[in-house]
PDB file of C-alpha atoms in Angstrom:
ATOM      1  CA  MET A  35     -12.540 -12.449 -12.735  1.00 51.00           C
ATOM      2  CA  TRP A  36     -11.810 -10.354  -9.626  1.00 55.00           C
ATOM      3  CA  ASN A  37     -10.435 -13.284  -7.620  1.00 59.00           C
ATOM      4  CA  SER A  38      -8.087 -14.684 -10.269  1.00 60.00           C
ATOM      5  CA  LEU A  39      -5.106 -12.654  -9.007  1.00 59.00           C
ATOM      6  CA  SER A  40      -2.168 -14.481  -7.497  1.00 60.00           C
ATOM      7  CA  THR A  41      -1.611 -14.069  -3.770  1.00 57.00           C
ATOM      8  CA  ASP A  42       1.660 -15.982  -3.628  1.00 62.00           C
ATOM      9  CA  ALA A  43       4.209 -14.404  -1.302  1.00 60.00           C
ATOM     10  CA  HIS A  44       6.747 -12.133  -3.013  1.00 63.00           C
ATOM     11  CA  GLN A  45      10.474 -12.035  -2.334  1.00 76.00           C
ATOM     12  CA  GLY A  46      10.494  -8.478  -1.034  1.00 93.00           C
ATOM     13  CA  ILE A  47       8.472  -5.349  -0.598  1.00 96.00           C
ATOM     14  CA  VAL A  48       9.009  -1.597  -0.710  1.00 96.00           C
ATOM     15  CA  ALA A  49       7.313   0.418   2.052  1.00 96.00           C
ATOM     16  CA  GLU A  50       7.633   4.184   2.259  1.00 96.00           C
ATOM     17  CA  ILE A  51       5.911   7.432   3.075  1.00 96.00           C
ATOM     18  CA  THR A  52       5.136   9.500   0.001  1.00 96.00           C
ATOM     19  CA  THR A  53       3.577  12.922  -0.505  1.00 97.00           C
ATOM     20  CA  TYR A  54       0.970  13.875  -3.090  1.00 94.00           C
ATOM     21  CA  ALA A  55       0.000  17.413  -4.063  1.00 95.00           C
ATOM     22  CA  ALA A  56      -3.704  18.052  -3.594  1.00 94.00           C
ATOM     23  CA  GLY A  57      -5.905  20.959  -4.549  1.00 90.00           C
ATOM     24  CA  GLN A  58      -5.099  24.475  -3.357  1.00 92.00           C
ATOM     25  CA  GLY A  59      -1.519  23.575  -2.469  1.00 90.00           C
ATOM     26  CA  ASP A  60      -2.371  21.046   0.236  1.00 95.00           C
ATOM     27  CA  LEU A  61      -0.073  18.067   0.711  1.00 96.00           C
ATOM     28  CA  ILE A  62      -1.296  14.549   1.423  1.00 92.00           C
ATOM     29  CA  HIS A  63       1.160  12.223   3.148  1.00 93.00           C
ATOM     30  CA  ALA A  64       0.516   8.531   2.583  1.00 93.00           C
ATOM     31  CA  TYR A  65       2.096   5.251   3.588  1.00 95.00           C
ATOM     32  CA  VAL A  66       2.542   3.021   0.524  1.00 97.00           C
ATOM     33  CA  ALA A  67       3.634  -0.614   0.517  1.00 97.00           C
ATOM     34  CA  ARG A  68       4.097  -2.686  -2.639  1.00 96.00           C
ATOM     35  CA  PRO A  69       5.924  -5.774  -3.858  1.00 96.00           C
ATOM     36  CA  GLU A  70       9.368  -5.277  -5.350  1.00 95.00           C
ATOM     37  CA  GLY A  71       9.404  -5.490  -9.121  1.00 91.00           C
ATOM     38  CA  ASP A  72       7.721  -4.006 -12.140  1.00 87.00           C
ATOM     39  CA  GLY A  73       4.154  -5.195 -11.587  1.00 86.00           C
ATOM     40  CA  PRO A  74       1.465  -4.432 -12.451  1.00 92.00           C
ATOM     41  CA  PHE A  75       0.010  -5.286  -9.038  1.00 95.00           C
ATOM     42  CA  PRO A  76      -3.604  -5.113  -7.877  1.00 96.00           C
ATOM     43  CA  GLY A  77      -4.223  -2.234  -5.487  1.00 97.00           C
ATOM     44  CA  LEU A  78      -5.942  -1.697  -2.163  1.00 96.00           C
ATOM     45  CA  VAL A  79      -6.922   1.444  -0.297  1.00 96.00           C
ATOM     46  CA  LEU A  80      -6.542   0.690   3.407  1.00 93.00           C
ATOM     47  CA  VAL A  81      -8.793   2.905   5.514  1.00 92.00           C
ATOM     48  CA  HIS A  82      -7.190   3.679   8.870  1.00 86.00           C
ATOM     49  CA  HIS A  83      -8.697   4.784  12.144  1.00 86.00           C
ATOM     50  CA  MET A  84      -8.301   8.240  13.669  1.00 85.00           C
ATOM     51  CA  PRO A  85      -5.875   9.968  14.048  1.00 79.00           C
ATOM     52  CA  GLY A  86      -4.145   8.262  11.126  1.00 80.00           C
ATOM     53  CA  TRP A  87      -1.937   5.370  10.123  1.00 81.00           C
ATOM     54  CA  ASP A  88       0.112   3.867  12.891  1.00 88.00           C
ATOM     55  CA  GLU A  89       2.372   0.846  13.307  1.00 91.00           C
ATOM     56  CA  LEU A  90      -0.572  -1.582  13.226  1.00 91.00           C
ATOM     57  CA  TYR A  91      -1.892  -0.253   9.902  1.00 92.00           C
ATOM     58  CA  GLN A  92       1.601  -0.095   8.443  1.00 93.00           C
ATOM     59  CA  GLU A  93       1.940  -3.793   9.288  1.00 94.00           C
ATOM     60  CA  PHE A  94      -1.419  -4.514   7.605  1.00 93.00           C
ATOM     61  CA  ALA A  95      -0.162  -2.732   4.480  1.00 95.00           C
ATOM     62  CA  ARG A  96       3.138  -4.649   4.497  1.00 96.00           C
ATOM     63  CA  ARG A  97       1.333  -7.980   4.839  1.00 95.00           C
ATOM     64  CA  PHE A  98      -0.881  -7.255   1.834  1.00 95.00           C
ATOM     65  CA  ALA A  99       2.209  -6.131  -0.129  1.00 96.00           C
ATOM     66  CA  ASN A 100       3.918  -9.389   0.780  1.00 94.00           C
ATOM     67  CA  HIS A 101       1.013 -11.161  -0.946  1.00 93.00           C
ATOM     68  CA  GLY A 102       1.265  -9.151  -4.156  1.00 94.00           C
ATOM     69  CA  TYR A 103      -0.828  -6.016  -3.581  1.00 96.00           C
ATOM     70  CA  THR A 104       0.040  -2.338  -3.755  1.00 97.00           C
ATOM     71  CA  VAL A 105      -1.477  -0.695  -0.685  1.00 97.00           C
ATOM     72  CA  ILE A 106      -1.933   2.967   0.137  1.00 95.00           C
TER      73      ILE A 106
END
């Protein structure tokens, strides 16, 4: 069931900016936060406001990661 995932706090998280190659040579920069460890972890796509991710949305991502989610 979709809500059977654990949301217990994890001991640590990894938060970093990563770059993905897109079509026609474009690069997509993304902020990714996830729990430390091997996983697997459920994932979330966090939709930010314009002009992009800022400190507030990075904090949102870290909070979800602290509860066991991988967030991009």
